[in-house]
Coordinates of N, CA and C in Angstrom, one line a residue:
M82 N 65.3 16.0 24.3 CA 64.4 16.2 22.5 C 63.3 16.2 22.9
L83 N 62.2 16.4 22.8 CA 60.5 16.2 21.8 C 60.3 16.1 20.3
V84 N 59.7 15.3 20.4 CA 59.4 15.3 19.1 C 57.9 14.9 18.6
D85 N 57.5 15.6 17.8 CA 56.3 15.3 17.6 C 55.7 14.2 17.1
P86 N 54.8 13.2 17.5 CA 54.5 11.3 16.7 C 54.1 11.7 16.0
W87 N 53.3 12.2 15.5 CA 52.5 12.9 14.5 C 52.6 13.2 13.3
H88 N 53.5 13.1 12.8 CA 54.4 13.2 11.9 C 55.6 12.8 11.7
E89 N 55.9 11.4 12.3 CA 56.4 10.0 12.6 C 55.5 8.7 12.3
D90 N 55.9 8.5 11.2 CA 55.9 7.0 10.9 C 55.3 6.5 11.9
D91 N 56.2 6.1 13.2 CA 55.4 4.7 13.9 C 55.2 6.2 15.2
L92 N 54.4 6.1 16.1 CA 53.5 6.8 16.8 C 54.5 6.6 18.3
A93 N 54.8 5.8 18.5 CA 55.7 5.2 19.8 C 57.3 6.6 20.0
V94 N 56.9 8.0 20.7 CA 58.2 8.5 20.2 C 59.1 9.3 21.3
V95 N 59.9 8.3 21.8 CA 60.2 8.6 23.6 C 61.7 9.3 23.5
S96 N 61.0 9.8 24.6 CA 61.8 12.2 25.2 C 62.0 11.9 26.2
D97 N 63.1 11.8 26.8 CA 62.9 11.5 28.1 C 63.5 13.2 28.6
V98 N 63.0 13.4 29.5 CA 63.1 14.7 29.9 C 63.0 14.0 31.3
G99 N 63.8 15.1 31.9 CA 63.6 15.2 34.4 C 64.1 13.3 34.0
K100 N 62.9 13.0 35.5 CA 62.7 11.5 35.6 C 62.3 11.3 34.6
Y101 N 60.6 11.2 34.5 CA 60.0 10.2 33.6 C 60.4 10.9 31.9
A102 N 60.1 10.2 31.6 CA 59.4 9.3 29.7 C 58.7 10.2 29.1
C103 N 58.9 11.0 28.1 CA 57.5 11.2 27.7 C 57.4 9.8 26.8
T104 N 56.7 8.9 26.4 CA 56.5 7.7 25.7 C 55.0 8.1 24.8
Y105 N 55.0 9.2 22.9 CA 54.2 9.5 23.1 C 53.4 8.5 21.9
T106 N 51.7 8.5 22.5 CA 50.9 7.0 21.4 C 49.5 7.8 20.9
Q107 N 49.0 6.9 20.8 CA 47.7 7.7 20.4 C 46.5 5.9 20.3
Q108 N 45.5 6.2 21.0 CA 44.9 5.6 20.1 C 43.5 5.9 20.9
G109 N 43.0 6.1 19.4 CA 42.2 6.8 18.8 C 41.4 7.9 18.7
D110 N 41.2 8.8 19.4 CA 41.4 10.3 19.0 C 42.0 10.4 20.0
L111 N 42.9 9.7 21.4 CA 43.3 9.8 23.2 C 44.5 9.9 22.6
L112 N 45.7 10.8 23.8 CA 46.4 10.8 23.2 C 47.4 10.1 25.1
Y113 N 47.9 9.4 25.0 CA 49.5 9.4 25.7 C 50.7 9.7 26.4
A114 N 50.9 9.4 27.6 CA 52.6 9.9 27.1 C 52.7 9.1 28.1
G115 N 52.7 8.0 28.2 CA 53.6 7.0 28.6 C 53.4 6.5 29.8
S116 N 53.5 7.0 30.9 CA 53.2 7.5 32.3 C 51.8 6.7 33.0
S117 N 50.3 7.3 33.0 CA 49.7 6.9 33.0 C 48.8 6.7 32.1
T118 N 47.3 5.5 32.3 CA 46.2 5.6 31.0 C 45.1 6.9 31.8
T119 N 45.5 7.2 33.1 CA 43.4 7.4 33.9 C 43.1 8.9 32.7
T120 N 41.9 8.7 33.4 CA 41.3 10.4 32.4 C 39.9 10.3 33.6
S121 N 40.0 9.9 35.1 CA 39.9 10.3 36.0 C 40.4 11.2 37.4
H122 N 41.7 10.6 38.0 CA 41.8 10.6 38.5 C 42.7 12.2 38.6
L123 N 41.9 12.7 40.5 CA 42.4 14.3 40.5 C 43.7 14.6 40.5
V124 N 44.5 15.4 39.8 CA 45.8 16.0 40.0 C 46.1 17.1 40.2
L125 N 46.2 17.6 41.8 CA 46.5 19.3 41.2 C 48.3 19.4 42.7
R126 N 48.2 20.8 42.6 CA 49.3 21.2 43.1 C 49.5 20.7 44.0
N127 N 51.0 20.1 44.3 CA 51.9 18.8 45.3 C 51.9 17.6 45.2
S128 N 50.8 17.2 43.8 CA 50.3 16.4 43.2 C 51.7 15.7 42.9
T129 N 52.3 13.8 43.5 CA 53.5 13.7 42.6 C 53.1 12.6 42.1
G130 N 54.0 11.7 41.8 CA 53.9 10.2 40.7 C 53.4 10.8 39.3
P131 N 53.1 9.3 38.5 CA 53.3 9.0 37.7 C 51.8 10.0 37.0
D132 N 50.8 10.2 37.7 CA 49.4 10.9 36.8 C 50.3 12.4 36.9
A133 N 51.1 13.3 37.5 CA 51.6 14.4 38.0 C 52.3 14.6 36.4
A134 N 53.9 13.0 36.2 CA 54.4 13.0 34.6 C 53.1 13.3 33.4
E135 N 52.5 12.5 33.8 CA 51.6 11.9 32.6 C 50.8 13.4 32.1
V136 N 51.0 14.4 33.2 CA 50.2 16.1 32.9 C 51.7 16.9 32.6
Q137 N 52.2 16.4 32.4 CA 53.2 17.4 32.2 C 53.9 16.5 30.9
C138 N 53.8 16.0 30.9 CA 54.0 14.6 29.4 C 53.4 15.8 28.7
L139 N 51.9 15.9 28.5 CA 51.1 16.3 27.5 C 50.8 17.0 27.6
L140 N 51.3 18.7 28.9 CA 50.6 20.1 28.4 C 52.5 20.3 27.4
R141 N 53.4 19.5 27.6 CA 54.4 19.8 26.2 C 53.7 19.0 25.5
R142 N 52.7 18.6 24.9 CA 52.3 17.9 23.6 C 51.7 18.8 23.5
H143 N 51.1 20.1 24.1 CA 49.8 21.0 24.0 C 50.4 22.2 23.6
N144 N 52.3 22.4 23.1 CA 52.9 23.7 23.1 C 53.0 24.2 24.7
L145 N 53.0 24.0 25.6 CA 53.0 24.6 26.7 C 54.1 24.4 28.3
S146 N 55.1 24.9 28.9 CA 55.3 24.7 29.0 C 56.2 24.3 30.6
P147 N 55.0 23.6 31.1 CA 55.4 22.9 32.7 C 56.8 23.2 33.7
G148 N 57.6 23.2 33.1 CA 58.9 22.2 33.0 C 59.1 20.7 33.1
E149 N 60.0 20.8 34.1 CA 60.9 19.8 33.8 C 59.7 18.5 34.0
V150 N 59.9 17.5 33.1 CA 58.8 16.4 33.2 C 59.5 15.9 34.5
D151 N 59.0 15.7 36.1 CA 59.8 15.3 37.7 C 58.4 14.8 38.0
G152 N 57.6 14.3 37.7 CA 56.8 14.0 38.5 C 55.8 14.9 39.3
Y153 N 56.3 15.9 39.3 CA 55.6 16.5 40.9 C 55.4 18.1 40.7
F154 N 53.6 17.9 41.0 CA 52.6 19.1 40.0 C 52.8 20.4 41.1
G155 N 54.0 20.9 40.7 CA 54.2 22.2 40.8 C 53.8 23.4 40.4
E156 N 54.4 25.0 40.7 CA 53.7 25.9 40.7 C 53.9 25.8 38.8
H157 N 54.0 25.3 38.1 CA 55.0 25.5 36.7 C 53.7 24.7 36.0
T158 N 53.8 23.9 36.7 CA 52.7 22.8 36.1 C 51.3 23.7 36.4
E159 N 51.2 23.5 37.1 CA 49.2 24.6 37.4 C 49.4 25.7 37.1
A160 N 50.3 26.1 36.8 CA 49.9 27.6 35.5 C 49.6 27.3 34.2
E161 N 50.2 25.8 34.2 CA 49.9 25.7 32.6 C 48.6 25.0 32.0
V162 N 48.3 24.4 33.2 CA 47.3 23.5 33.6 C 46.3 25.5 33.2
K163 N 46.5 25.8 34.2 CA 44.9 27.5 34.1 C 45.1 27.3 32.7
R164 N 45.9 27.6 32.2 CA 46.0 28.7 30.0 C 45.5 27.5 30.0
L165 N 46.0 26.5 30.1 CA 45.0 25.3 29.1 C 43.4 25.0 29.3
Q166 N 43.2 25.8 30.8 CA 42.3 25.0 30.6 C 41.2 26.7 30.4
L167 N 42.0 27.9 30.5 CA 41.4 29.2 29.5 C 41.2 29.2 28.1
Q168 N 42.4 28.3 27.6 CA 42.5 28.5 26.2 C 40.8 27.9 26.0
D169 N 40.3 26.7 26.5 CA 39.5 26.2 26.2 C 38.1 26.3 26.8
H170 N 38.1 27.8 27.5 CA 37.2 27.7 28.3 C 36.2 27.5 29.2
L171 N 37.0 26.9 30.0 CA 36.8 26.0 31.1 C 37.3 26.9 33.2
P172 N 36.9 27.0 33.6 CA 37.8 27.4 34.9 C 38.6 27.5 35.2
A173 N 39.1 27.9 35.2 CA 40.9 27.9 35.0 C 41.2 28.3 36.9
D174 N 40.5 26.4 37.0 CA 41.4 26.1 38.8 C 42.6 26.0 38.3
G175 N 43.4 25.2 37.7 CA 44.6 24.6 37.6 C 44.8 23.4 38.8
I176 N 43.5 22.7 38.5 CA 43.1 21.5 38.6 C 42.9 20.3 37.9
V177 N 43.4 18.8 37.8 CA 42.7 18.3 36.1 C 42.2 17.4 37.4
S178 N 40.1 17.8 36.8 CA 39.2 16.4 37.0 C 39.7 16.0 35.4
Q179 N 38.3 15.7 35.6 CA 37.8 14.7 34.1 C 37.8 15.8 33.7
Q180 N 37.2 16.4 32.7 CA 37.0 17.6 32.6 C 38.6 18.3 31.4
T181 N 39.5 18.6 32.3 CA 41.2 18.5 31.9 C 41.3 17.3 31.3
W182 N 41.0 16.0 32.0 CA 41.7 15.0 31.3 C 41.2 14.9 30.4
Q183 N 40.2 15.0 29.8 CA 39.9 15.5 28.0 C 39.9 16.0 27.5
L184 N 40.9 17.6 27.7 CA 41.1 18.1 27.2 C 42.6 17.5 26.8
L185 N 43.4 16.8 27.6 CA 44.8 17.1 27.5 C 45.0 15.9 27.0
R186 N 44.0 15.3 27.0 CA 44.3 13.6 26.2 C 43.7 13.9 24.3
H187 N 42.5 14.7 23.8 CA 42.2 14.8 22.9 C 43.8 15.6 22.3
V188 N 43.9 14.5 20.7 CA 44.0 14.7 19.5 C 44.1 15.7 18.8
R189 N 44.7 17.5 18.8 CA 44.5 18.8 18.3 C 44.6 18.2 16.4

């Protein structure tokens, strides 16, 4: 179960999804999901690990559905990254670079 941490008194809310947990916290106007703090690592199709899990968790926080949060950047994650990029008028290449990290980490 994903909980919207911005409607809770405690900003650290844990949701166990797949093999990674989405633990949402906010620092200033930046959102973090507990797997990675990067704002610049390049994450793309077939990437694995904490950066990919962070992307998946942040996509969920933006009401997008990347599939299971398993740390694998597959076709579902790529499709939702493209959707986010289109919504915010960026080139929809499905690659999480610095501009896309800014979108993912921005609290709306």
